[in-house]
PDB file of C-alpha atoms in Angstrom:
ATOM      1  CA  MET O  18      83.724  79.078 194.312  1.00 41.00           C
ATOM      2  CA  ARG O  19      81.110  81.760 194.589  1.00 39.00           C
ATOM      3  CA  LYS O  20      77.603  80.969 193.537  1.00 35.00           C
ATOM      4  CA  ILE O  21      76.591  82.795 190.379  1.00 35.00           C
ATOM      5  CA  THR O  22      73.053  83.881 189.540  1.00 37.00           C
ATOM      6  CA  LEU O  23      72.457  85.395 186.129  1.00 35.00           C
ATOM      7  CA  VAL O  24      69.323  87.443 185.598  1.00 30.00           C
ATOM      8  CA  ALA O  25      68.425  88.178 181.984  1.00 29.00           C
ATOM      9  CA  SER O  26      66.803  91.514 181.372  1.00 32.00           C
ATOM     10  CA  PHE O  27      65.362  92.105 177.932  1.00 29.00           C
ATOM     11  CA  ILE O  28      63.514  95.339 177.054  1.00 28.00           C
ATOM     12  CA  MET O  29      61.284  95.115 173.981  1.00 30.00           C
ATOM     13  CA  ALA O  30      59.957  98.648 173.745  1.00 29.00           C
ATOM     14  CA  VAL O  31      60.026  99.860 170.196  1.00 28.00           C
ATOM     15  CA  ALA O  32      60.187 103.636 169.890  1.00 30.00           C
ATOM     16  CA  VAL O  33      60.242 105.475 166.649  1.00 30.00           C
ATOM     17  CA  VAL O  34      61.281 109.126 166.722  1.00 29.00           C
ATOM     18  CA  GLY O  35      62.445 111.770 164.332  1.00 32.00           C
ATOM     19  CA  LEU O  36      60.633 110.911 161.092  1.00 31.00           C
ATOM     20  CA  LEU O  37      61.027 113.620 158.480  1.00 30.00           C
ATOM     21  CA  THR O  38      59.763 113.223 154.921  1.00 33.00           C
ATOM     22  CA  ASN O  39      61.310 115.731 152.546  1.00 35.00           C
ATOM     23  CA  CYS O  40      59.674 116.701 149.259  1.00 33.00           C
ATOM     24  CA  LYS O  41      61.511 119.165 147.003  1.00 33.00           C
ATOM     25  CA  SER O  42      59.849 122.568 146.804  1.00 36.00           C
ATOM     26  CA  LYS O  43      58.746 124.119 143.547  1.00 37.00           C
ATOM     27  CA  SER O  44      61.617 125.703 141.654  1.00 37.00           C
ATOM     28  CA  SER O  45      61.463 128.797 139.486  1.00 39.00           C
ATOM     29  CA  ASP O  46      63.395 126.820 136.921  1.00 43.00           C
ATOM     30  CA  THR O  47      60.734 125.103 134.770  1.00 40.00           C
ATOM     31  CA  ALA O  48      63.078 122.380 133.569  1.00 37.00           C
ATOM     32  CA  SER O  49      64.115 121.544 137.128  1.00 43.00           C
ATOM     33  CA  LYS O  50      60.476 121.398 138.214  1.00 45.00           C
ATOM     34  CA  GLU O  51      59.551 118.998 135.428  1.00 43.00           C
ATOM     35  CA  SER O  52      62.523 116.812 136.295  1.00 41.00           C
ATOM     36  CA  ASN O  53      61.554 116.648 139.967  1.00 46.00           C
ATOM     37  CA  GLU O  54      57.912 115.872 139.233  1.00 44.00           C
ATOM     38  CA  SER O  55      58.838 113.142 136.800  1.00 42.00           C
ATOM     39  CA  LYS O  56      60.898 111.466 139.514  1.00 44.00           C
ATOM     40  CA  THR O  57      58.317 111.667 142.306  1.00 48.00           C
ATOM     41  CA  ASN O  58      55.138 111.725 140.222  1.00 54.00           C
ATOM     42  CA  ILE O  59      53.807 114.352 142.641  1.00 53.00           C
ATOM     43  CA  GLN O  60      51.876 117.416 141.475  1.00 57.00           C
ATOM     44  CA  LEU O  61      52.769 120.210 143.895  1.00 57.00           C
ATOM     45  CA  SER O  62      50.317 122.990 144.653  1.00 55.00           C
ATOM     46  CA  SER O  63      51.015 126.425 143.167  1.00 68.00           C
ATOM     47  CA  THR O  64      51.732 127.894 146.614  1.00 85.00           C
ATOM     48  CA  PHE O  65      53.966 126.448 149.293  1.00 91.00           C
ATOM     49  CA  SER O  66      52.072 123.926 151.409  1.00 93.00           C
ATOM     50  CA  ALA O  67      53.111 121.897 154.426  1.00 95.00           C
ATOM     51  CA  ALA O  68      51.607 119.422 156.844  1.00 96.00           C
ATOM     52  CA  TRP O  69      52.720 117.617 159.961  1.00 96.00           C
ATOM     53  CA  VAL O  70      52.241 114.244 161.605  1.00 96.00           C
ATOM     54  CA  ASN O  71      52.400 113.445 165.311  1.00 95.00           C
ATOM     55  CA  ILE O  72      54.739 110.449 165.215  1.00 93.00           C
ATOM     56  CA  ASP O  73      54.068 109.381 168.813  1.00 92.00           C
ATOM     57  CA  THR O  74      50.331 109.165 168.141  1.00 94.00           C
ATOM     58  CA  LEU O  75      50.897 107.487 164.783  1.00 95.00           C
ATOM     59  CA  ILE O  76      53.162 104.774 166.169  1.00 93.00           C
ATOM     60  CA  ASN O  77      50.994 104.127 169.218  1.00 93.00           C
ATOM     61  CA  ASN O  78      48.071 103.392 166.915  1.00 96.00           C
ATOM     62  CA  TYR O  79      49.902 101.571 164.123  1.00 97.00           C
ATOM     63  CA  ASP O  80      48.990  97.886 163.836  1.00 96.00           C
ATOM     64  CA  MET O  81      52.408  97.038 162.408  1.00 96.00           C
ATOM     65  CA  TYR O  82      54.024  98.369 165.591  1.00 95.00           C
ATOM     66  CA  PHE O  83      51.915  96.095 167.792  1.00 95.00           C
ATOM     67  CA  ASP O  84      52.572  93.046 165.612  1.00 96.00           C
ATOM     68  CA  MET O  85      56.318  93.620 165.669  1.00 95.00           C
ATOM     69  CA  GLN O  86      56.258  94.312 169.390  1.00 94.00           C
ATOM     70  CA  LYS O  87      54.683  90.880 169.925  1.00 96.00           C
ATOM     71  CA  VAL O  88      57.422  89.265 167.824  1.00 95.00           C
ATOM     72  CA  LEU O  89      60.127  91.008 169.853  1.00 95.00           C
ATOM     73  CA  GLU O  90      58.515  90.055 173.148  1.00 95.00           C
ATOM     74  CA  GLU O  91      58.371  86.416 172.078  1.00 96.00           C
ATOM     75  CA  SER O  92      62.034  86.507 171.051  1.00 95.00           C
ATOM     76  CA  GLY O  93      62.864  88.056 174.422  1.00 95.00           C
ATOM     77  CA  ARG O  94      60.981  85.351 176.321  1.00 96.00           C
ATOM     78  CA  LYS O  95      62.759  82.589 174.410  1.00 95.00           C
ATOM     79  CA  SER O  96      66.162  84.162 175.014  1.00 94.00           C
ATOM     80  CA  GLU O  97      65.460  84.668 178.702  1.00 94.00           C
ATOM     81  CA  ALA O  98      64.207  81.097 179.069  1.00 96.00           C
ATOM     82  CA  GLU O  99      67.337  79.730 177.384  1.00 95.00           C
ATOM     83  CA  LEU O 100      69.641  81.746 179.617  1.00 95.00           C
ATOM     84  CA  SER O 101      67.658  80.927 182.766  1.00 95.00           C
ATOM     85  CA  THR O 102      67.839  77.198 182.060  1.00 96.00           C
ATOM     86  CA  LYS O 103      71.594  77.254 181.542  1.00 95.00           C
ATOM     87  CA  SER O 104      72.037  79.484 184.596  1.00 95.00           C
ATOM     88  CA  ARG O 105      70.111  77.078 186.824  1.00 96.00           C
ATOM     89  CA  ASP O 106      72.177  74.156 185.529  1.00 96.00           C
ATOM     90  CA  PHE O 107      75.360  76.038 186.336  1.00 95.00           C
ATOM     91  CA  GLU O 108      74.206  76.979 189.832  1.00 95.00           C
ATOM     92  CA  ARG O 109      73.277  73.372 190.525  1.00 96.00           C
ATOM     93  CA  GLU O 110      76.687  72.220 189.345  1.00 95.00           C
ATOM     94  CA  ALA O 111      78.464  74.893 191.390  1.00 95.00           C
ATOM     95  CA  GLY O 112      76.444  73.970 194.482  1.00 96.00           C
ATOM     96  CA  ASP O 113      77.326  70.299 194.070  1.00 95.00           C
ATOM     97  CA  PHE O 114      81.005  71.224 193.771  1.00 93.00           C
ATOM     98  CA  GLN O 115      80.918  73.308 196.957  1.00 93.00           C
ATOM     99  CA  ASN O 116      79.170  70.517 198.815  1.00 95.00           C
ATOM    100  CA  LYS O 117      81.836  67.992 197.809  1.00 93.00           C
ATOM    101  CA  VAL O 118      84.653  70.329 198.812  1.00 93.00           C
ATOM    102  CA  GLN O 119      83.092  71.029 202.214  1.00 93.00           C
ATOM    103  CA  LYS O 120      82.660  67.310 202.882  1.00 93.00           C
ATOM    104  CA  GLY O 121      86.178  66.514 201.711  1.00 93.00           C
ATOM    105  CA  LEU O 122      84.949  64.226 198.935  1.00 94.00           C
ATOM    106  CA  VAL O 123      87.472  65.459 196.373  1.00 91.00           C
ATOM    107  CA  THR O 124      91.217  65.914 196.453  1.00 93.00           C
ATOM    108  CA  ARG O 125      92.804  69.342 196.214  1.00 93.00           C
ATOM    109  CA  SER O 126      93.906  68.561 192.670  1.00 95.00           C
ATOM    110  CA  GLN O 127      90.388  67.481 191.682  1.00 94.00           C
ATOM    111  CA  ALA O 128      88.923  70.586 193.313  1.00 94.00           C
ATOM    112  CA  GLU O 129      91.254  72.831 191.325  1.00 94.00           C
ATOM    113  CA  GLN O 130      90.342  71.094 188.085  1.00 95.00           C
ATOM    114  CA  LEU O 131      86.611  71.313 188.802  1.00 94.00           C
ATOM    115  CA  GLN O 132      86.959  74.959 189.735  1.00 94.00           C
ATOM    116  CA  GLN O 133      88.624  75.705 186.406  1.00 96.00           C
ATOM    117  CA  VAL O 134      85.846  73.870 184.576  1.00 96.00           C
ATOM    118  CA  LEU O 135      83.190  75.855 186.437  1.00 95.00           C
ATOM    119  CA  ALA O 136      85.015  79.126 185.779  1.00 96.00           C
ATOM    120  CA  GLY O 137      84.959  78.316 182.056  1.00 96.00           C
ATOM    121  CA  LYS O 138      81.234  77.555 182.186  1.00 95.00           C
ATOM    122  CA  GLU O 139      80.621  80.798 184.041  1.00 95.00           C
ATOM    123  CA  GLN O 140      82.365  82.769 181.304  1.00 96.00           C
ATOM    124  CA  GLU O 141      80.367  80.880 178.699  1.00 96.00           C
ATOM    125  CA  LEU O 142      77.167  81.949 180.435  1.00 95.00           C
ATOM    126  CA  TYR O 143      78.206  85.589 180.334  1.00 96.00           C
ATOM    127  CA  ARG O 144      79.136  85.214 176.671  1.00 96.00           C
ATOM    128  CA  LEU O 145      75.713  83.692 175.936  1.00 96.00           C
ATOM    129  CA  ARG O 146      73.967  86.482 177.834  1.00 95.00           C
ATOM    130  CA  ASP O 147      75.791  89.147 175.819  1.00 96.00           C
ATOM    131  CA  GLU O 148      75.130  87.301 172.565  1.00 96.00           C
ATOM    132  CA  LEU O 149      71.398  87.009 173.251  1.00 95.00           C
ATOM    133  CA  ARG O 150      71.149  90.666 174.191  1.00 95.00           C
ATOM    134  CA  ALA O 151      73.020  91.727 171.056  1.00 96.00           C
ATOM    135  CA  ARG O 152      70.839  89.488 168.898  1.00 95.00           C
ATOM    136  CA  LEU O 153      67.649  90.943 170.360  1.00 95.00           C
ATOM    137  CA  ALA O 154      68.940  94.506 170.013  1.00 95.00           C
ATOM    138  CA  GLU O 155      69.741  93.862 166.347  1.00 97.00           C
ATOM    139  CA  GLU O 156      66.289  92.383 165.757  1.00 96.00           C
ATOM    140  CA  GLN O 157      64.739  95.422 167.419  1.00 95.00           C
ATOM    141  CA  GLN O 158      66.680  97.795 165.168  1.00 96.00           C
ATOM    142  CA  VAL O 159      65.588  95.871 162.071  1.00 96.00           C
ATOM    143  CA  LYS O 160      61.938  96.068 163.141  1.00 95.00           C
ATOM    144  CA  LEU O 161      62.372  99.777 163.835  1.00 93.00           C
ATOM    145  CA  ARG O 162      63.746 100.387 160.344  1.00 95.00           C
ATOM    146  CA  GLN O 163      60.912  98.358 158.820  1.00 95.00           C
ATOM    147  CA  ILE O 164      58.343 100.524 160.599  1.00 95.00           C
ATOM    148  CA  GLN O 165      60.107 103.713 159.535  1.00 93.00           C
ATOM    149  CA  GLN O 166      60.340 102.516 155.947  1.00 96.00           C
ATOM    150  CA  SER O 167      56.665 101.554 155.821  1.00 96.00           C
ATOM    151  CA  ILE O 168      55.677 105.033 157.032  1.00 96.00           C
ATOM    152  CA  ASN O 169      57.999 106.725 154.544  1.00 95.00           C
ATOM    153  CA  ASP O 170      56.688 104.605 151.662  1.00 96.00           C
ATOM    154  CA  TYR O 171      53.087 105.354 152.572  1.00 97.00           C
ATOM    155  CA  LEU O 172      53.710 109.102 152.828  1.00 96.00           C
ATOM    156  CA  VAL O 173      55.256 109.129 149.356  1.00 96.00           C
ATOM    157  CA  GLU O 174      52.118 107.482 147.930  1.00 95.00           C
ATOM    158  CA  TYR O 175      49.847 109.664 150.063  1.00 96.00           C
ATOM    159  CA  ASN O 176      51.550 112.838 148.873  1.00 96.00           C
ATOM    160  CA  LYS O 177      51.141 111.998 145.196  1.00 94.00           C
ATOM    161  CA  GLU O 178      47.536 113.077 145.627  1.00 93.00           C
ATOM    162  CA  LYS O 179      47.982 115.763 148.284  1.00 93.00           C
ATOM    163  CA  GLY O 180      50.984 117.532 146.773  1.00 93.00           C
ATOM    164  CA  TYR O 181      52.518 118.921 149.950  1.00 94.00           C
ATOM    165  CA  HIS O 182      55.921 120.522 149.559  1.00 94.00           C
ATOM    166  CA  ILE O 183      56.992 119.130 152.912  1.00 95.00           C
ATOM    167  CA  ILE O 184      55.596 116.813 155.600  1.00 95.00           C
ATOM    168  CA  LEU O 185      57.079 117.314 159.047  1.00 95.00           C
ATOM    169  CA  SER O 186      57.133 115.080 162.090  1.00 93.00           C
ATOM    170  CA  SER O 187      56.071 116.189 165.535  1.00 92.00           C
ATOM    171  CA  THR O 188      57.335 114.320 168.583  1.00 89.00           C
ATOM    172  CA  PHE O 189      58.058 115.273 172.171  1.00 84.00           C
ATOM    173  CA  GLY O 190      61.380 117.090 172.287  1.00 84.00           C
ATOM    174  CA  GLY O 191      61.607 117.138 168.487  1.00 87.00           C
ATOM    175  CA  PRO O 192      62.490 120.055 166.197  1.00 89.00           C
ATOM    176  CA  LEU O 193      58.876 120.997 165.409  1.00 89.00           C
ATOM    177  CA  LEU O 194      57.900 123.362 168.222  1.00 89.00           C
ATOM    178  CA  TYR O 195      54.430 124.179 166.924  1.00 91.00           C
ATOM    179  CA  GLY O 196      52.161 123.097 164.127  1.00 92.00           C
ATOM    180  CA  HIS O 197      48.769 124.622 163.398  1.00 93.00           C
ATOM    181  CA  PRO O 198      45.980 122.075 164.016  1.00 95.00           C
ATOM    182  CA  ALA O 199      44.651 122.704 160.510  1.00 95.00           C
ATOM    183  CA  LEU O 200      47.889 121.240 159.114  1.00 95.00           C
ATOM    184  CA  ASP O 201      47.740 118.124 161.298  1.00 96.00           C
ATOM    185  CA  ILE O 202      47.224 115.080 159.045  1.00 97.00           C
ATOM    186  CA  THR O 203      47.974 112.481 161.731  1.00 97.00           C
ATOM    187  CA  GLN O 204      44.519 110.877 161.833  1.00 97.00           C
ATOM    188  CA  GLU O 205      44.214 110.737 158.060  1.00 97.00           C
ATOM    189  CA  VAL O 206      47.662 109.186 157.669  1.00 97.00           C
ATOM    190  CA  MET O 207      47.045 106.765 160.536  1.00 97.00           C
ATOM    191  CA  LYS O 208      43.806 105.537 158.963  1.00 97.00           C
ATOM    192  CA  GLY O 209      45.355 105.038 155.540  1.00 97.00           C
ATOM    193  CA  LEU O 210      48.518 103.482 156.945  1.00 97.00           C
ATOM    194  CA  ASN O 211      46.597 100.872 158.934  1.00 97.00           C
ATOM    195  CA  GLU O 212      44.307 100.085 156.015  1.00 96.00           C
ATOM    196  CA  LYS O 213      47.324  99.527 153.778  1.00 96.00           C
ATOM    197  CA  TYR O 214      49.092  97.359 156.361  1.00 95.00           C
ATOM    198  CA  ILE O 215      46.021  95.227 157.093  1.00 94.00           C
ATOM    199  CA  SER O 216      45.451  94.702 153.374  1.00 93.00           C
ATOM    200  CA  GLU O 217      49.073  93.652 152.811  1.00 90.00           C
ATOM    201  CA  ARG O 218      49.000  91.375 155.862  1.00 87.00           C
ATOM    202  CA  LYS O 219      45.950  89.546 154.530  1.00 84.00           C
ATOM    203  CA  ASP O 220      47.704  88.935 151.214  1.00 76.00           C
ATOM    204  CA  LYS O 221      50.643  87.186 152.899  1.00 69.00           C
TER     205      LYS O 221
END
């Protein structure tokens, strides 16, 4: 029976790309405008206005991202430790089986039975590995959505005062090819976002 070594590889990088916050532009229809503003509680400027946020910079300086990254890394370490322990136990058991077979300490029938048992344990290890990876991937996606939602929620509140018609996201390889520096609100959003997150974290 071949010796099996399982190596768990868990990647905890959290990347958030492609954030786009859409605010409805001012309509020539007065009734439609009043309806939109009543829903969003946002007073839009009389002329079309836009701004953009560098998402890469925002995420790389967002305290919530770092906190969630630590949680994911800890989950990854626990999963890897669990799999490594079970893998070492299996390798020890497989090595003991091979040693007994080589020394003729078991009958052919016993060897076949033990080999079947080990094969089942090997498959169980692979199943556990896949389960742990899937669990971590799901946790990562949940954290990602939480970060995205927190940014979206903050921008809605932020825009109630600013009244931009649209806030775009800028990220490497994204759809926004150029944004004038005067329209860059990244630092302002980053400051407010972190202040809001720190305040909410203290209240928990």
